[in-house]
Amino acid sequence: MPKRVDHRERREEIARALWRVVDQRGLARATLREVASEAGVSLGRLQHYFSNRTAMLTFAMDFAAERTAQRVAAGLAGLGQPAHPRDVLRVTLTEMLPLHPDARATSRMSTAYVLEALHDPALHDRARAGLRDGRAGVEGLIRQAIADGYLARDRDPAVETDLLLALTGFGTLLDLHVIEPHDALTAIDEHLDRLFSPR
Amino acid sequence: MPKRVDHRERREEIARALWRVVDQRGLARATLREVASEAGVSLGRLQHYFSNRTAMLTFAMDFAAERTAQRVAAGLAGLGQPAHPRDVLRVTLTEMLPLHPDARATSRMSTAYVLEALHDPALHDRARAGLRDGRAGVEGLIRQAIADGYLARDRDPAVETDLLLALTGFGTLLDLHVIEPHDALTAIDEHLDRLFSPR
């Protein structure tokens, strides 16, 4: 189905143009017109792929989540098998932070989307569902690590999950150079060491 | 100086109107015109107090930081003297999270300002300096707690500071009801217990 593949590719190119606008000028500036200009297509052409701004944002957000999942999968494939859950959590967390250009684009898109979702009912439920799914995925890893004896049985999986998710808060501190990548990685390692140490 | 006091009061009323616009519709919608309408004053009257949007945002952000500091001070005044550094850190962290209406207004203002600062050179240095000052304040508390023997001497003050600051990342998760206030408080208490436990 070459036509379908082409359609998908054009949509991904437009999504990447949107990421660039968000990265450089913020989501408020990401109108259909601005994104068409950044992607080098006419507004009419862009509207052929996305009928409105919400459809474009939602696709760009889903594509960012997909790219992040692919980077996590690539990182996990590089670990020894069976992978230690500490390493799995480290790869997952670090790929969510703006520590290299591709991760920076997807993390900015994600932060901006969640902020806009607070005020946009069309995005709200989807943003919430995405964050809840991500949270459930991390909690699944923690529960498995307890079941497999990597983590002490008296660890509360929900609390440990929330403490790990909080570490994604380093994103803005990194973006504004309040902390540097080395600081974020050191803090994540210290947290993971503490989590996996026997009590 | 009744005239000066009046000037300051009018500016604070306008700042609160801006907080409401940010809370309900997002910072992108917070134009001088929208805020004037929310504050129930004419655009000309608003411009008498703030000559442009940047001046208005900066005052509203400084006022939010000041209100947060006042809430922290009130919380600290309620602790026994001398206060345990664990309690000082708990009050400081929880007042930065949207756990009650006043804290929600200031935390939303703060998050939106920092996001806008990524793309606005007029706000960038100020936002960065504000976050760095806040970070330095928390690191000062940690260093003092080590010096006073409340924390093990082998704790790295910079790493512990970053791990505490990460907990402010619960803000968005709370705003979108991915976690509830009780979850955030339980996670903060677990982190503080771990920090203050002997190793």
CSV table of C-alpha atoms in Angstrom, one decimal:
chain,number,residue,atom,x,y,z
A,1,MET,CA,0.0,0.0,0.0
A,2,PRO,CA,2.4,2.7,-1.1
A,3,LYS,CA,-0.2,5.5,-0.9
A,4,ARG,CA,-0.9,4.8,2.8
A,5,VAL,CA,2.8,4.6,3.6
A,6,ASP,CA,3.3,8.0,1.9
A,7,HIS,CA,0.4,9.5,3.8
A,8,ARG,CA,1.9,8.3,7.1
A,9,GLU,CA,5.4,9.7,6.1
A,10,ARG,CA,3.9,13.1,5.3
A,11,ARG,CA,2.1,13.2,8.6
A,12,GLU,CA,5.4,12.3,10.5
A,13,GLU,CA,7.2,15.1,8.6
A,14,ILE,CA,4.6,17.5,9.7
A,15,ALA,CA,4.7,16.2,13.3
A,16,ARG,CA,8.5,16.8,13.3
A,17,ALA,CA,7.9,20.4,12.0
A,18,LEU,CA,5.5,20.9,14.9
A,19,TRP,CA,8.1,19.5,17.4
A,20,ARG,CA,10.6,22.1,16.0
A,21,VAL,CA,8.1,25.0,16.4
A,22,VAL,CA,7.3,23.8,20.0
A,23,ASP,CA,11.0,23.5,20.8
A,24,GLN,CA,11.9,26.9,19.4
A,25,ARG,CA,8.8,29.0,20.0
A,26,GLY,CA,6.5,27.1,22.3
A,27,LEU,CA,3.1,25.3,21.8
A,28,ALA,CA,1.1,28.6,21.8
A,29,ARG,CA,2.8,29.5,18.5
A,30,ALA,CA,2.1,26.1,16.9
A,31,THR,CA,-0.9,27.1,14.7
A,32,LEU,CA,-1.7,25.2,11.5
A,33,ARG,CA,-0.2,28.2,9.6
A,34,GLU,CA,3.1,28.3,11.5
A,35,VAL,CA,3.6,24.5,11.2
A,36,ALA,CA,2.8,24.5,7.5
A,37,SER,CA,5.4,27.2,7.1
A,38,GLU,CA,8.0,25.3,9.1
A,39,ALA,CA,7.2,22.1,7.2
A,40,GLY,CA,7.5,24.0,3.9
A,41,VAL,CA,4.0,23.0,2.7
A,42,SER,CA,0.9,25.2,2.0
A,43,LEU,CA,-1.8,25.6,4.6
A,44,GLY,CA,-4.2,23.7,2.2
A,45,ARG,CA,-1.7,20.8,1.9
A,46,LEU,CA,-1.3,20.6,5.7
A,47,GLN,CA,-5.1,20.6,6.1
A,48,HIS,CA,-5.2,17.6,3.7
A,49,TYR,CA,-3.3,15.7,6.4
A,50,PHE,CA,-4.8,17.3,9.6
A,51,SER,CA,-8.3,18.9,9.5
A,52,ASN,CA,-7.6,20.9,12.6
A,53,ARG,CA,-5.0,21.9,15.3
A,54,THR,CA,-6.2,19.3,17.8
A,55,ALA,CA,-5.9,16.4,15.3
A,56,MET,CA,-2.3,17.7,14.5
A,57,LEU,CA,-1.3,18.0,18.1
A,58,THR,CA,-2.7,14.6,19.0
A,59,PHE,CA,-0.9,12.9,16.2
A,60,ALA,CA,2.4,14.8,17.0
A,61,MET,CA,2.0,13.7,20.7
A,62,ASP,CA,1.3,10.1,19.8
A,63,PHE,CA,4.3,10.1,17.4
A,64,ALA,CA,6.5,11.5,20.2
A,65,ALA,CA,5.4,8.8,22.6
A,66,GLU,CA,6.0,6.2,19.9
A,67,ARG,CA,9.5,7.5,19.2
A,68,THR,CA,10.3,7.6,23.0
A,69,ALA,CA,9.1,3.9,23.2
A,70,GLN,CA,11.3,3.0,20.3
A,71,ARG,CA,14.4,4.6,21.9
A,72,VAL,CA,13.6,2.8,25.2
A,73,ALA,CA,13.2,-0.5,23.3
A,74,ALA,CA,16.6,0.1,21.5
A,75,GLY,CA,18.2,0.9,24.9
A,76,LEU,CA,16.8,-2.3,26.5
A,77,ALA,CA,18.0,-4.4,23.5
A,78,GLY,CA,21.5,-3.3,24.4
A,79,LEU,CA,21.2,-4.7,27.9
A,80,GLY,CA,22.4,-8.2,28.9
A,81,GLN,CA,19.6,-10.8,29.1
A,82,PRO,CA,17.8,-11.2,31.4
A,83,ALA,CA,18.1,-7.5,32.1
A,84,HIS,CA,18.3,-6.3,35.7
A,85,PRO,CA,15.2,-4.2,36.5
A,86,ARG,CA,17.5,-1.4,37.8
A,87,ASP,CA,18.9,-1.1,34.2
A,88,VAL,CA,15.4,-1.3,32.7
A,89,LEU,CA,14.2,1.6,34.9
A,90,ARG,CA,17.3,3.6,34.2
A,91,VAL,CA,16.9,3.3,30.4
A,92,THR,CA,13.2,4.1,30.7
A,93,LEU,CA,13.7,7.2,32.9
A,94,THR,CA,16.7,8.7,31.0
A,95,GLU,CA,15.0,8.4,27.6
A,96,MET,CA,12.2,10.5,29.0
A,97,LEU,CA,14.6,13.4,29.8
A,98,PRO,CA,16.0,15.9,27.4
A,99,LEU,CA,19.5,14.5,27.5
A,100,HIS,CA,20.1,14.3,23.7
A,101,PRO,CA,18.4,16.1,20.7
A,102,ASP,CA,15.8,13.5,19.8
A,103,ALA,CA,14.8,13.0,23.5
A,104,ARG,CA,14.7,16.8,23.9
A,105,ALA,CA,12.2,17.2,21.0
A,106,THR,CA,9.9,14.5,22.3
A,107,SER,CA,10.1,15.6,26.0
A,108,ARG,CA,9.3,19.3,25.1
A,109,MET,CA,6.4,18.2,23.0
A,110,SER,CA,5.2,16.0,25.8
A,111,THR,CA,5.5,18.7,28.5
A,112,ALA,CA,3.8,21.4,26.3
A,113,TYR,CA,1.0,19.0,25.5
A,114,VAL,CA,0.3,18.1,29.1
A,115,LEU,CA,0.3,21.8,30.0
A,116,GLU,CA,-2.1,22.7,27.2
A,117,ALA,CA,-4.3,19.7,28.2
A,118,LEU,CA,-5.0,21.4,31.6
A,119,HIS,CA,-7.1,24.0,29.7
A,120,ASP,CA,-8.3,22.1,26.6
A,121,PRO,CA,-11.0,19.5,27.2
A,122,ALA,CA,-10.3,18.0,23.8
A,123,LEU,CA,-6.8,17.0,25.0
A,124,HIS,CA,-7.4,16.5,28.7
A,125,ASP,CA,-8.7,12.9,28.9
A,126,ARG,CA,-6.1,11.7,26.3
A,127,ALA,CA,-3.2,13.4,28.2
A,128,ARG,CA,-4.4,11.9,31.5
A,129,ALA,CA,-4.8,8.4,29.9
A,130,GLY,CA,-1.3,8.6,28.5
A,131,LEU,CA,0.3,9.6,31.8
A,132,ARG,CA,-1.8,6.9,33.6
A,133,ASP,CA,-0.7,4.2,31.1
A,134,GLY,CA,2.9,5.3,31.6
A,135,ARG,CA,2.5,5.2,35.3
A,136,ALA,CA,0.9,1.7,35.1
A,137,GLY,CA,3.9,0.5,33.0
A,138,VAL,CA,6.4,1.6,35.6
A,139,GLU,CA,4.3,0.1,38.4
A,140,GLY,CA,4.2,-3.2,36.5
A,141,LEU,CA,8.1,-3.2,36.4
A,142,ILE,CA,8.3,-2.5,40.1
A,143,ARG,CA,5.8,-5.3,41.0
A,144,GLN,CA,7.7,-7.7,38.8
A,145,ALA,CA,11.0,-6.7,40.5
A,146,ILE,CA,9.4,-7.5,43.9
A,147,ALA,CA,8.0,-10.8,42.7
A,148,ASP,CA,11.4,-11.7,41.2
A,149,GLY,CA,13.2,-10.9,44.5
A,150,TYR,CA,15.2,-7.9,43.2
A,151,LEU,CA,13.3,-5.5,45.5
A,152,ALA,CA,12.4,-6.0,49.2
A,153,ARG,CA,8.9,-7.3,49.7
A,154,ASP,CA,8.0,-4.5,52.0
A,155,ARG,CA,8.4,-1.8,49.3
A,156,ASP,CA,5.1,-0.2,48.4
A,157,PRO,CA,4.9,-0.5,44.6
A,158,ALA,CA,2.6,2.6,44.2
A,159,VAL,CA,4.9,4.8,46.3
A,160,GLU,CA,8.0,3.6,44.5
A,161,THR,CA,6.4,4.3,41.2
A,162,ASP,CA,5.4,7.8,42.1
A,163,LEU,CA,9.0,8.5,43.4
A,164,LEU,CA,10.4,7.3,40.1
A,165,LEU,CA,8.0,9.4,38.0
A,166,ALA,CA,8.9,12.5,40.0
A,167,LEU,CA,12.4,12.2,38.5
A,168,THR,CA,11.0,13.2,35.1
A,169,GLY,CA,10.6,16.6,36.8
A,170,PHE,CA,14.3,17.1,35.9
A,171,GLY,CA,13.2,17.9,32.4
A,172,THR,CA,12.5,21.6,33.0
A,173,LEU,CA,15.6,22.0,35.3
A,174,LEU,CA,17.7,20.6,32.4
A,175,ASP,CA,16.1,22.7,29.8
A,176,LEU,CA,16.8,25.9,31.8
A,177,HIS,CA,20.3,24.7,32.8
A,178,VAL,CA,19.5,24.8,36.5
A,179,ILE,CA,21.1,21.4,36.6
A,180,GLU,CA,23.3,19.7,33.9
A,181,PRO,CA,22.8,16.2,32.4
A,182,HIS,CA,25.6,14.8,34.7
A,183,ASP,CA,23.6,16.0,37.8
A,184,ALA,CA,20.4,14.4,36.6
A,185,LEU,CA,22.1,11.0,35.9
A,186,THR,CA,23.9,11.1,39.2
A,187,ALA,CA,20.7,11.8,41.1
A,188,ILE,CA,18.8,9.0,39.2
A,189,ASP,CA,21.6,6.5,40.0
A,190,GLU,CA,21.6,7.5,43.6
A,191,HIS,CA,17.8,7.0,43.8
A,192,LEU,CA,18.0,3.6,42.0
A,193,ASP,CA,20.9,2.5,44.3
A,194,ARG,CA,18.7,3.4,47.3
A,195,LEU,CA,15.7,1.6,45.9
A,196,PHE,CA,17.5,-1.6,45.1
A,197,SER,CA,19.6,-1.7,48.3
A,198,PRO,CA,18.5,-4.2,51.0
A,199,ARG,CA,16.8,-2.4,54.0
B,1,MET,CA,2.2,56.9,51.7
B,2,PRO,CA,-1.4,55.9,50.9
B,3,LYS,CA,-1.0,56.5,47.1
B,4,ARG,CA,1.9,54.0,46.9
B,5,VAL,CA,0.1,51.4,48.9
B,6,ASP,CA,-2.9,51.8,46.6
B,7,HIS,CA,-0.6,51.4,43.6
B,8,ARG,CA,0.8,48.1,45.0
B,9,GLU,CA,-2.7,46.8,45.9
B,10,ARG,CA,-4.0,47.5,42.4
B,11,ARG,CA,-1.0,45.7,40.9
B,12,GLU,CA,-1.6,42.7,43.2
B,13,GLU,CA,-5.3,42.6,42.2
B,14,ILE,CA,-4.3,42.5,38.5
B,15,ALA,CA,-1.7,39.8,39.3
B,16,ARG,CA,-4.4,37.7,40.9
B,17,ALA,CA,-6.6,38.2,37.8
B,18,LEU,CA,-3.7,37.0,35.7
B,19,TRP,CA,-3.3,33.9,38.0
B,20,ARG,CA,-7.0,33.1,37.4
B,21,VAL,CA,-6.6,33.4,33.6
B,22,VAL,CA,-3.5,31.1,33.7
B,23,ASP,CA,-5.4,28.6,35.9
B,24,GLN,CA,-8.5,28.5,33.8
B,25,ARG,CA,-7.2,29.1,30.2
B,26,GLY,CA,-3.4,29.0,30.2
B,27,LEU,CA,-0.7,31.5,29.9
B,28,ALA,CA,-1.0,31.8,26.1
B,29,ARG,CA,-4.4,33.4,26.6
B,30,ALA,CA,-3.1,35.9,29.2
B,31,THR,CA,-2.9,39.0,27.0
B,32,LEU,CA,-3.2,42.5,28.6
B,33,ARG,CA,-6.7,42.6,27.1
B,34,GLU,CA,-7.8,39.3,28.7
B,35,VAL,CA,-6.4,40.1,32.0
B,36,ALA,CA,-7.9,43.6,32.1
B,37,SER,CA,-11.3,42.0,31.4
B,38,GLU,CA,-10.8,39.4,34.1
B,39,ALA,CA,-9.7,42.2,36.6
B,40,GLY,CA,-12.7,44.3,35.6
B,41,VAL,CA,-10.6,47.3,34.5
B,42,SER,CA,-10.2,49.0,31.2
B,43,LEU,CA,-7.1,48.2,29.0
B,44,GLY,CA,-5.9,51.8,29.5
B,45,ARG,CA,-6.2,51.4,33.3
B,46,LEU,CA,-4.2,48.2,33.2
B,47,GLN,CA,-1.5,49.8,31.1
B,48,HIS,CA,-1.2,52.5,33.8
B,49,TYR,CA,0.0,49.7,36.1
B,50,PHE,CA,1.9,47.5,33.6
B,51,SER,CA,3.3,49.0,30.4
B,52,ASN,CA,3.6,45.6,28.6
B,53,ARG,CA,2.8,41.9,29.0
B,54,THR,CA,6.4,41.0,30.2
B,55,ALA,CA,6.2,43.6,33.0
B,56,MET,CA,2.8,42.1,34.0
B,57,LEU,CA,4.0,38.5,33.9
B,58,THR,CA,7.2,39.3,35.8
B,59,PHE,CA,5.3,41.1,38.6
B,60,ALA,CA,2.7,38.3,38.8
B,61,MET,CA,5.5,35.6,39.0
B,62,ASP,CA,7.4,37.6,41.7
B,63,PHE,CA,4.1,38.0,43.6
B,64,ALA,CA,3.4,34.2,43.3
B,65,ALA,CA,6.9,33.5,44.6
B,66,GLU,CA,6.4,35.9,47.5
B,67,ARG,CA,3.0,34.4,48.4
B,68,THR,CA,4.6,30.9,48.4
B,69,ALA,CA,7.4,32.1,50.7
B,70,GLN,CA,4.8,33.6,53.0
B,71,ARG,CA,2.9,30.3,53.1
B,72,VAL,CA,6.1,28.4,53.8
B,73,ALA,CA,7.0,31.0,56.6
B,74,ALA,CA,3.5,30.5,58.1
B,75,GLY,CA,4.0,26.7,58.0
B,76,LEU,CA,7.4,26.9,59.6
B,77,ALA,CA,6.1,29.2,62.4
B,78,GLY,CA,3.7,26.4,63.3
B,79,LEU,CA,6.6,23.9,64.0
B,80,GLY,CA,8.2,23.4,67.4
B,81,GLN,CA,11.5,25.3,67.9
B,82,PRO,CA,14.1,24.4,67.0
B,83,ALA,CA,12.3,22.8,64.0
B,84,HIS,CA,13.6,19.5,62.7
B,85,PRO,CA,15.0,19.9,59.2
B,86,ARG,CA,12.8,17.0,58.0
B,87,ASP,CA,9.7,19.1,58.9
B,88,VAL,CA,11.2,22.3,57.4
B,89,LEU,CA,11.8,20.4,54.1
B,90,ARG,CA,8.3,18.9,54.2
B,91,VAL,CA,6.6,22.3,54.7
B,92,THR,CA,8.7,23.8,51.9
B,93,LEU,CA,8.0,21.1,49.4
B,94,THR,CA,4.3,20.7,50.1
B,95,GLU,CA,3.7,24.5,49.7
B,96,MET,CA,5.2,24.3,46.2
B,97,LEU,CA,2.6,21.7,45.1
B,98,PRO,CA,-1.0,22.4,44.1
B,99,LEU,CA,-2.5,20.8,47.3
B,100,HIS,CA,-4.9,23.7,48.2
B,101,PRO,CA,-6.4,26.6,46.2
B,102,ASP,CA,-3.8,29.3,46.9
B,103,ALA,CA,-0.9,26.9,46.3
B,104,ARG,CA,-2.6,25.7,43.1
B,105,ALA,CA,-2.8,29.3,41.7
B,106,THR,CA,0.9,30.1,42.5
B,107,SER,CA,2.2,26.7,41.3
B,108,ARG,CA,0.3,26.9,37.9
B,109,MET,CA,1.6,30.5,37.5
B,110,SER,CA,5.1,29.3,38.2
B,111,THR,CA,5.0,26.2,35.8
B,112,ALA,CA,3.5,28.3,33.0
B,113,TYR,CA,6.1,31.1,33.5
B,114,VAL,CA,9.0,28.6,33.4
B,115,LEU,CA,7.6,27.0,30.2
B,116,GLU,CA,7.2,30.4,28.5
B,117,ALA,CA,10.7,31.4,29.6
B,118,LEU,CA,12.1,28.6,27.5
B,119,HIS,CA,11.1,30.6,24.4
B,120,ASP,CA,11.1,34.1,25.7
B,121,PRO,CA,14.6,35.7,26.2
B,122,ALA,CA,13.0,38.5,28.3
B,123,LEU,CA,11.9,35.9,30.9
B,124,HIS,CA,14.6,33.3,30.5
B,125,ASP,CA,17.4,34.6,32.7
B,126,ARG,CA,14.9,35.7,35.4
B,127,ALA,CA,13.2,32.2,35.5
B,128,ARG,CA,16.6,30.5,35.6
B,129,ALA,CA,17.8,32.8,38.4
B,130,GLY,CA,14.6,32.2,40.4
B,131,LEU,CA,15.0,28.4,40.1
B,132,ARG,CA,18.7,28.6,41.0
B,133,ASP,CA,18.0,30.7,44.1
B,134,GLY,CA,15.3,28.2,45.1
B,135,ARG,CA,17.7,25.3,44.6
B,136,ALA,CA,20.5,27.1,46.6
B,137,GLY,CA,18.0,27.6,49.4
B,138,VAL,CA,17.2,23.9,49.6
B,139,GLU,CA,20.9,23.0,49.4
B,140,GLY,CA,21.6,25.4,52.3
B,141,LEU,CA,19.0,23.5,54.4
B,142,ILE,CA,20.7,20.1,53.5
B,143,ARG,CA,24.2,21.4,54.3
B,144,GLN,CA,23.0,22.7,57.6
B,145,ALA,CA,21.2,19.4,58.4
B,146,ILE,CA,24.5,17.6,57.8
B,147,ALA,CA,26.5,20.1,59.9
B,148,ASP,CA,24.0,19.7,62.7
B,149,GLY,CA,24.2,15.9,62.6
B,150,TYR,CA,20.6,15.3,61.4
B,151,LEU,CA,21.9,13.8,58.1
B,152,ALA,CA,24.7,11.3,57.6
B,153,ARG,CA,28.0,13.1,56.7
B,154,ASP,CA,28.4,11.0,53.5
B,155,ARG,CA,25.3,12.4,51.9
B,156,ASP,CA,26.1,14.5,48.9
B,157,PRO,CA,24.3,17.8,49.4
B,158,ALA,CA,23.9,18.6,45.7
B,159,VAL,CA,22.5,15.1,44.8
B,160,GLU,CA,20.1,15.2,47.8
B,161,THR,CA,18.9,18.7,46.7
B,162,ASP,CA,18.2,17.6,43.2
B,163,LEU,CA,16.3,14.6,44.4
B,164,LEU,CA,14.1,16.8,46.6
B,165,LEU,CA,13.5,19.3,43.8
B,166,ALA,CA,12.4,16.5,41.5
B,167,LEU,CA,9.5,16.0,43.9
B,168,THR,CA,7.9,19.3,42.7
B,169,GLY,CA,7.4,17.3,39.5
B,170,PHE,CA,4.2,15.9,41.2
B,171,GLY,CA,2.5,19.3,40.3
B,172,THR,CA,1.4,18.3,36.9
B,173,LEU,CA,0.5,14.7,38.0
B,174,LEU,CA,-1.7,16.3,40.7
B,175,ASP,CA,-3.3,18.8,38.3
B,176,LEU,CA,-4.3,16.0,35.8
B,177,HIS,CA,-5.4,13.7,38.7
B,178,VAL,CA,-2.9,11.0,37.7
B,179,ILE,CA,-2.0,10.9,41.4
B,180,GLU,CA,-4.1,12.4,44.3
B,181,PRO,CA,-2.8,14.7,47.1
B,182,HIS,CA,-2.6,11.7,49.5
B,183,ASP,CA,-0.3,9.9,47.1
B,184,ALA,CA,2.0,12.9,46.8
B,185,LEU,CA,2.3,13.3,50.5
B,186,THR,CA,2.9,9.6,51.1
B,187,ALA,CA,5.7,9.6,48.5
B,188,ILE,CA,7.3,12.8,50.0
B,189,ASP,CA,7.2,11.3,53.5
B,190,GLU,CA,8.8,8.1,52.2
B,191,HIS,CA,11.5,10.0,50.5
B,192,LEU,CA,12.2,12.1,53.6
B,193,ASP,CA,12.2,9.0,55.9
B,194,ARG,CA,14.8,7.4,53.6
B,195,LEU,CA,16.9,10.6,53.5
B,196,PHE,CA,16.9,11.0,57.3
B,197,SER,CA,17.4,7.3,58.1
B,198,PRO,CA,20.9,6.3,59.2
B,199,ARG,CA,22.7,4.3,56.5
